[in-house]
PDB file of C-alpha atoms and ligand atoms in Angstrom:
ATOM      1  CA  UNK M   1      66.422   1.291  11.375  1.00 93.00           C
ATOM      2  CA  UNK M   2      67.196  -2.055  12.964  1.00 95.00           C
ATOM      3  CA  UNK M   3      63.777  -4.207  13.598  1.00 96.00           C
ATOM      4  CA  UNK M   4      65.379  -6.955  15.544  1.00 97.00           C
ATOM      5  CA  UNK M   5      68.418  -9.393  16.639  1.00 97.00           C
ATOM      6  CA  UNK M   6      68.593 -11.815  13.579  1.00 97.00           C
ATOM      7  CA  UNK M   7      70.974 -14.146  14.859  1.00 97.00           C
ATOM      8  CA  UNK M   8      74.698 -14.256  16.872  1.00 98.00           C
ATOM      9  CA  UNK M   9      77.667 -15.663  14.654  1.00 98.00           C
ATOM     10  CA  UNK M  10      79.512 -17.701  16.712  1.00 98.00           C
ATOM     11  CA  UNK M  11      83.217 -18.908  15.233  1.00 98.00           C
ATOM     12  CA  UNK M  12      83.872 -22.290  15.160  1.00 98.00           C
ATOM     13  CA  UNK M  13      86.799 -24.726  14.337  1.00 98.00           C
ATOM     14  CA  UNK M  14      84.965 -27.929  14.866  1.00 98.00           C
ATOM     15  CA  UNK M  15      81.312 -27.764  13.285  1.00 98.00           C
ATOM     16  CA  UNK M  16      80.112 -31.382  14.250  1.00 97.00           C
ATOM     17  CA  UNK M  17      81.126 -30.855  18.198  1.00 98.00           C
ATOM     18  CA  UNK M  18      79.706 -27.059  18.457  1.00 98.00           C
ATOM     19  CA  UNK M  19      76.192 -28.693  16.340  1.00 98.00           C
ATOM     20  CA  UNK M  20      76.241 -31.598  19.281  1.00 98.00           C
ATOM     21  CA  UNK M  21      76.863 -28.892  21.731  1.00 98.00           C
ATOM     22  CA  UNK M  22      73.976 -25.762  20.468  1.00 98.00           C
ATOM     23  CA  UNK M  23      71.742 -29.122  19.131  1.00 97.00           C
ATOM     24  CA  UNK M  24      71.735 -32.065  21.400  1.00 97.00           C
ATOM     25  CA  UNK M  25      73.163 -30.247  24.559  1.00 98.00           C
ATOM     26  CA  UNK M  26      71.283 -26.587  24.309  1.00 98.00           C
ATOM     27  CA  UNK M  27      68.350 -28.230  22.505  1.00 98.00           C
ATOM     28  CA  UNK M  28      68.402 -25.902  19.783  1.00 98.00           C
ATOM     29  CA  UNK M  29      66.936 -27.096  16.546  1.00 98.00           C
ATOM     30  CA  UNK M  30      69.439 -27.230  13.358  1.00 97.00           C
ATOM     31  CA  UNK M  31      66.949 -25.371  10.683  1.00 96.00           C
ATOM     32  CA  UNK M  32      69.545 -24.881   8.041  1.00 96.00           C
ATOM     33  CA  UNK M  33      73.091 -25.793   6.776  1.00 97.00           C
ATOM     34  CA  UNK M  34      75.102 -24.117   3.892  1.00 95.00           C
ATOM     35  CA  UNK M  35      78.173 -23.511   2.759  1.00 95.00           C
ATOM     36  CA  UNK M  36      78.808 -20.219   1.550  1.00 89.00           C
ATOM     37  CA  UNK M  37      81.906 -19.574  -0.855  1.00 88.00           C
ATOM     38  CA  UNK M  38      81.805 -16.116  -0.934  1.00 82.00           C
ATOM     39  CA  UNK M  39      82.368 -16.040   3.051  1.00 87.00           C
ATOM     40  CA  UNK M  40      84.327 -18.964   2.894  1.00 93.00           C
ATOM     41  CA  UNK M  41      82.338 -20.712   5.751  1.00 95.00           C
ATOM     42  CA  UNK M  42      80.122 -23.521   6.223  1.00 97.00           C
ATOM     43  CA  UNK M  43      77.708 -22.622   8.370  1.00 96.00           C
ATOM     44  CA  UNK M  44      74.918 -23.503  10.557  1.00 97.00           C
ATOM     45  CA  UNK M  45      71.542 -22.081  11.941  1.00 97.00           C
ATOM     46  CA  UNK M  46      70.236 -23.224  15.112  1.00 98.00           C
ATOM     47  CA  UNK M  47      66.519 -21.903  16.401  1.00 97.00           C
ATOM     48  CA  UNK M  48      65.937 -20.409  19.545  1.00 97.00           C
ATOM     49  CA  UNK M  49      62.669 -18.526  19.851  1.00 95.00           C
ATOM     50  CA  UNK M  50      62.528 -16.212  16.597  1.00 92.00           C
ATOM     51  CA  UNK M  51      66.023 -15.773  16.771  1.00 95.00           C
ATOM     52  CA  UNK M  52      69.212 -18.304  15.605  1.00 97.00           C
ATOM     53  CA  UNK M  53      72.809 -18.935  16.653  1.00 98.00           C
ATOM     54  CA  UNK M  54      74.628 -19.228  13.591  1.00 98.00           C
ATOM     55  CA  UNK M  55      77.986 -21.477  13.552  1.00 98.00           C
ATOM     56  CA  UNK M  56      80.621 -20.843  11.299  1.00 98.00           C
ATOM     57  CA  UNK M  57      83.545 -23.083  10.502  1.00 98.00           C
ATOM     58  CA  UNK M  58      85.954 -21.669   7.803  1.00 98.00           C
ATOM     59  CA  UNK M  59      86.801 -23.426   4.863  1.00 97.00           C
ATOM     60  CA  UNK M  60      90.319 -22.725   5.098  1.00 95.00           C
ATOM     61  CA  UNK M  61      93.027 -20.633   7.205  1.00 94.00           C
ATOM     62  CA  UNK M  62      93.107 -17.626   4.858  1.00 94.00           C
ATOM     63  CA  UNK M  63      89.543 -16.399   5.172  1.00 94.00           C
ATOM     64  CA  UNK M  64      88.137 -13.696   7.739  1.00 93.00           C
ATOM     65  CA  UNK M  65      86.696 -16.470  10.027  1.00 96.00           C
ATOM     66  CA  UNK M  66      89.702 -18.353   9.557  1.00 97.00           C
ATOM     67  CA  UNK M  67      92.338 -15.659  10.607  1.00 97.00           C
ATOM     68  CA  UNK M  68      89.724 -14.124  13.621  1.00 96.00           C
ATOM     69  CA  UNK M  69      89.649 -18.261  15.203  1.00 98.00           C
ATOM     70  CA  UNK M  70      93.494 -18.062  14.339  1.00 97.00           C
ATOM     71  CA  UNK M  71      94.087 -14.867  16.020  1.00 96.00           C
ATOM     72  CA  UNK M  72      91.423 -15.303  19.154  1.00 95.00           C
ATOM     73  CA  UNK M  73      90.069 -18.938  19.108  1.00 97.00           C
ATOM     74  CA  UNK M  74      86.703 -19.393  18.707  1.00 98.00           C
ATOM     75  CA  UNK M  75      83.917 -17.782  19.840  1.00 98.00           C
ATOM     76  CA  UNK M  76      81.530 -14.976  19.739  1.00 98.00           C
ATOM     77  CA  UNK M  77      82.126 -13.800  16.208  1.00 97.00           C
ATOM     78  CA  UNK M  78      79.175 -11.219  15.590  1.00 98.00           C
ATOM     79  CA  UNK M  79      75.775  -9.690  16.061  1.00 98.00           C
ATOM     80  CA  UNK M  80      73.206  -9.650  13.127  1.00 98.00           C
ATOM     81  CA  UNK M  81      69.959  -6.857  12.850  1.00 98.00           C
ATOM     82  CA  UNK M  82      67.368  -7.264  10.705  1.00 98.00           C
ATOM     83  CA  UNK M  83      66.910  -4.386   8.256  1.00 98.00           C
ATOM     84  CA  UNK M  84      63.899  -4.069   6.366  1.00 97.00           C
ATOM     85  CA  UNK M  85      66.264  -2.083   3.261  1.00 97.00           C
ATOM     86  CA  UNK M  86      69.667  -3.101   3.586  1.00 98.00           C
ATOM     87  CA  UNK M  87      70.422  -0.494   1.321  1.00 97.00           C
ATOM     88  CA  UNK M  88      69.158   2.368   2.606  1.00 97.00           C
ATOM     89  CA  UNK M  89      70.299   1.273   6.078  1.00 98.00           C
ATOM     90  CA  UNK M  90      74.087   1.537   4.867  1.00 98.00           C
ATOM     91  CA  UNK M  91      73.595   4.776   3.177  1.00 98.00           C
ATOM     92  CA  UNK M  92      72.071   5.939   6.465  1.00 97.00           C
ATOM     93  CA  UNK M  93      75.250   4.350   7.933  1.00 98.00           C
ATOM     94  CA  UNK M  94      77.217   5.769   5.985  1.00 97.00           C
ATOM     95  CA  UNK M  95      76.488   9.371   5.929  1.00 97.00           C
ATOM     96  CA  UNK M  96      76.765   8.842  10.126  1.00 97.00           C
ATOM     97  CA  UNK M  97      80.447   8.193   9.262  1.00 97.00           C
ATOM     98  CA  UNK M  98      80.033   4.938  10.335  1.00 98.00           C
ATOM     99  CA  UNK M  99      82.998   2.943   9.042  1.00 98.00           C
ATOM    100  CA  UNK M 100      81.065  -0.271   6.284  1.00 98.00           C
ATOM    101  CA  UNK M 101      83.258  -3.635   5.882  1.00 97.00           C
ATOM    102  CA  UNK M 102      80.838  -4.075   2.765  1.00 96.00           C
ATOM    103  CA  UNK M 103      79.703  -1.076   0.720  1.00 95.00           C
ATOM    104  CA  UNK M 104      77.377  -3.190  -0.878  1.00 96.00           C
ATOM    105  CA  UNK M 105      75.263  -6.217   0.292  1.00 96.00           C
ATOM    106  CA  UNK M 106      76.430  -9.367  -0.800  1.00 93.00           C
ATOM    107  CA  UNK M 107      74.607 -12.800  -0.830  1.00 89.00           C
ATOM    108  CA  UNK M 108      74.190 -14.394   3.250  1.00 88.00           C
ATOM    109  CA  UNK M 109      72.264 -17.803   4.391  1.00 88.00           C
ATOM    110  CA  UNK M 110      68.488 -18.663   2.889  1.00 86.00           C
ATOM    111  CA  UNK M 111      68.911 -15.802   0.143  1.00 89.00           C
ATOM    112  CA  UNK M 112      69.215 -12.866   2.305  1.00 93.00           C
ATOM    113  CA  UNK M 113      71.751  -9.869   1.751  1.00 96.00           C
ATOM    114  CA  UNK M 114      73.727  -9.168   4.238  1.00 96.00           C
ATOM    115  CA  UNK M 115      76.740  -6.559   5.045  1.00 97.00           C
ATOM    116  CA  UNK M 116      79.013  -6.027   7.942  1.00 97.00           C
ATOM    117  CA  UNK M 117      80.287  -2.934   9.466  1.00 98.00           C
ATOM    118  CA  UNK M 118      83.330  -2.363  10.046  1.00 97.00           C
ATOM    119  CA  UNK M 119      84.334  -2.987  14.491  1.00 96.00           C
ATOM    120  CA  UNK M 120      86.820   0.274  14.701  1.00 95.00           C
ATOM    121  CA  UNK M 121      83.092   2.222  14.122  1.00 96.00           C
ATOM    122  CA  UNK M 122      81.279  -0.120  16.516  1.00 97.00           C
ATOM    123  CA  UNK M 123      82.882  -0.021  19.848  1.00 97.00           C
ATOM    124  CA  UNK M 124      85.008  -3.183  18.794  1.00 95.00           C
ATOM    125  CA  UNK M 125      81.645  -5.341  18.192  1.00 97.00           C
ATOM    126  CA  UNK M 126      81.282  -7.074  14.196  1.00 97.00           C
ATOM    127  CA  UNK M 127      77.954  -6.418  13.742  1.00 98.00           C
ATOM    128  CA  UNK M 128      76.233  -7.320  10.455  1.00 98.00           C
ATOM    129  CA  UNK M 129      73.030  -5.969   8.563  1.00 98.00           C
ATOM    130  CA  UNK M 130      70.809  -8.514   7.445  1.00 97.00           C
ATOM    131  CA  UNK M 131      67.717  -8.229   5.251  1.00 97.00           C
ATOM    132  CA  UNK M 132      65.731 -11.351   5.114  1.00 94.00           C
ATOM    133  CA  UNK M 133      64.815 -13.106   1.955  1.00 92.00           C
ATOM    134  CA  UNK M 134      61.353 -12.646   1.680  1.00 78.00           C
ATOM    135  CA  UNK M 135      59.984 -12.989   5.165  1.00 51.00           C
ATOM    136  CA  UNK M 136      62.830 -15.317   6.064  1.00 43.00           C
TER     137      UNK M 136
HETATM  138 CO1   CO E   1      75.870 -13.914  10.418  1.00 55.11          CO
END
């Protein structure tokens, strides 16, 4: 069901230091930048083989990335898969009695759909479906 690691969402409060940090410092290239309303982040991705780190800084206090940095600080925020049928993988999910944050994908980075499960079903780890746009 899951083809690969897509990325690891890493929470951030201050965008331009973590970029200078994962960019200049880690030598990771910056391949995109977006800010996403409906997640209420602007975020980052940062290439490192076929794989990114993707930084998120919230756009305000009241938003899920806002109130995990509030509650824990930053850091590791979540793990993304690549799906090949987002759909059918949270269907397949579901009937496993897996717990879904999103019932439904919603819009993520570079027009992929993405979905996140919810961490009571995961051994406490946010991990979040992604199906590429495309062939990313
Ligand atoms: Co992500």
């Amino acid at each position: 069901m899951l083809d690969r690691i897509d990325h690891i969402g890493v929470a951030v409060s201050d965008l331009e230091s973590a970029i200078s940090l994962y960019g200049d410092i880690l030598g990771m290239p910056l391949v995109h930048r977006e800010t996403i309303e409906t997640q209420g982040v602007e975020a980052v991705m940062l290439g490192v083989g076929d794989q990114h780190v993707e930084l998120m800084r919230p756009l305000e206090e009241d938003s899920p990335v806002g109130r995990f940095i509030a509650s824990r600080g930053d850091g590791l925020h979540h793990v993304a898969y690549a799906v090949g049928d987002i759909s059918a993988a949270l269907q397949r999910l579901k009937d496993s009695g897996v717990e879904l944050i999103d019932a439904e994908p919603r819009p993520g980075m570079l027009g992929s759909q993405i979905a996140f499960l919810h961490p009571e079903s995961t051994g406490r780890v946010l991990i979040e479906l992604v199906q590429p746009a495309g062939d990313h």
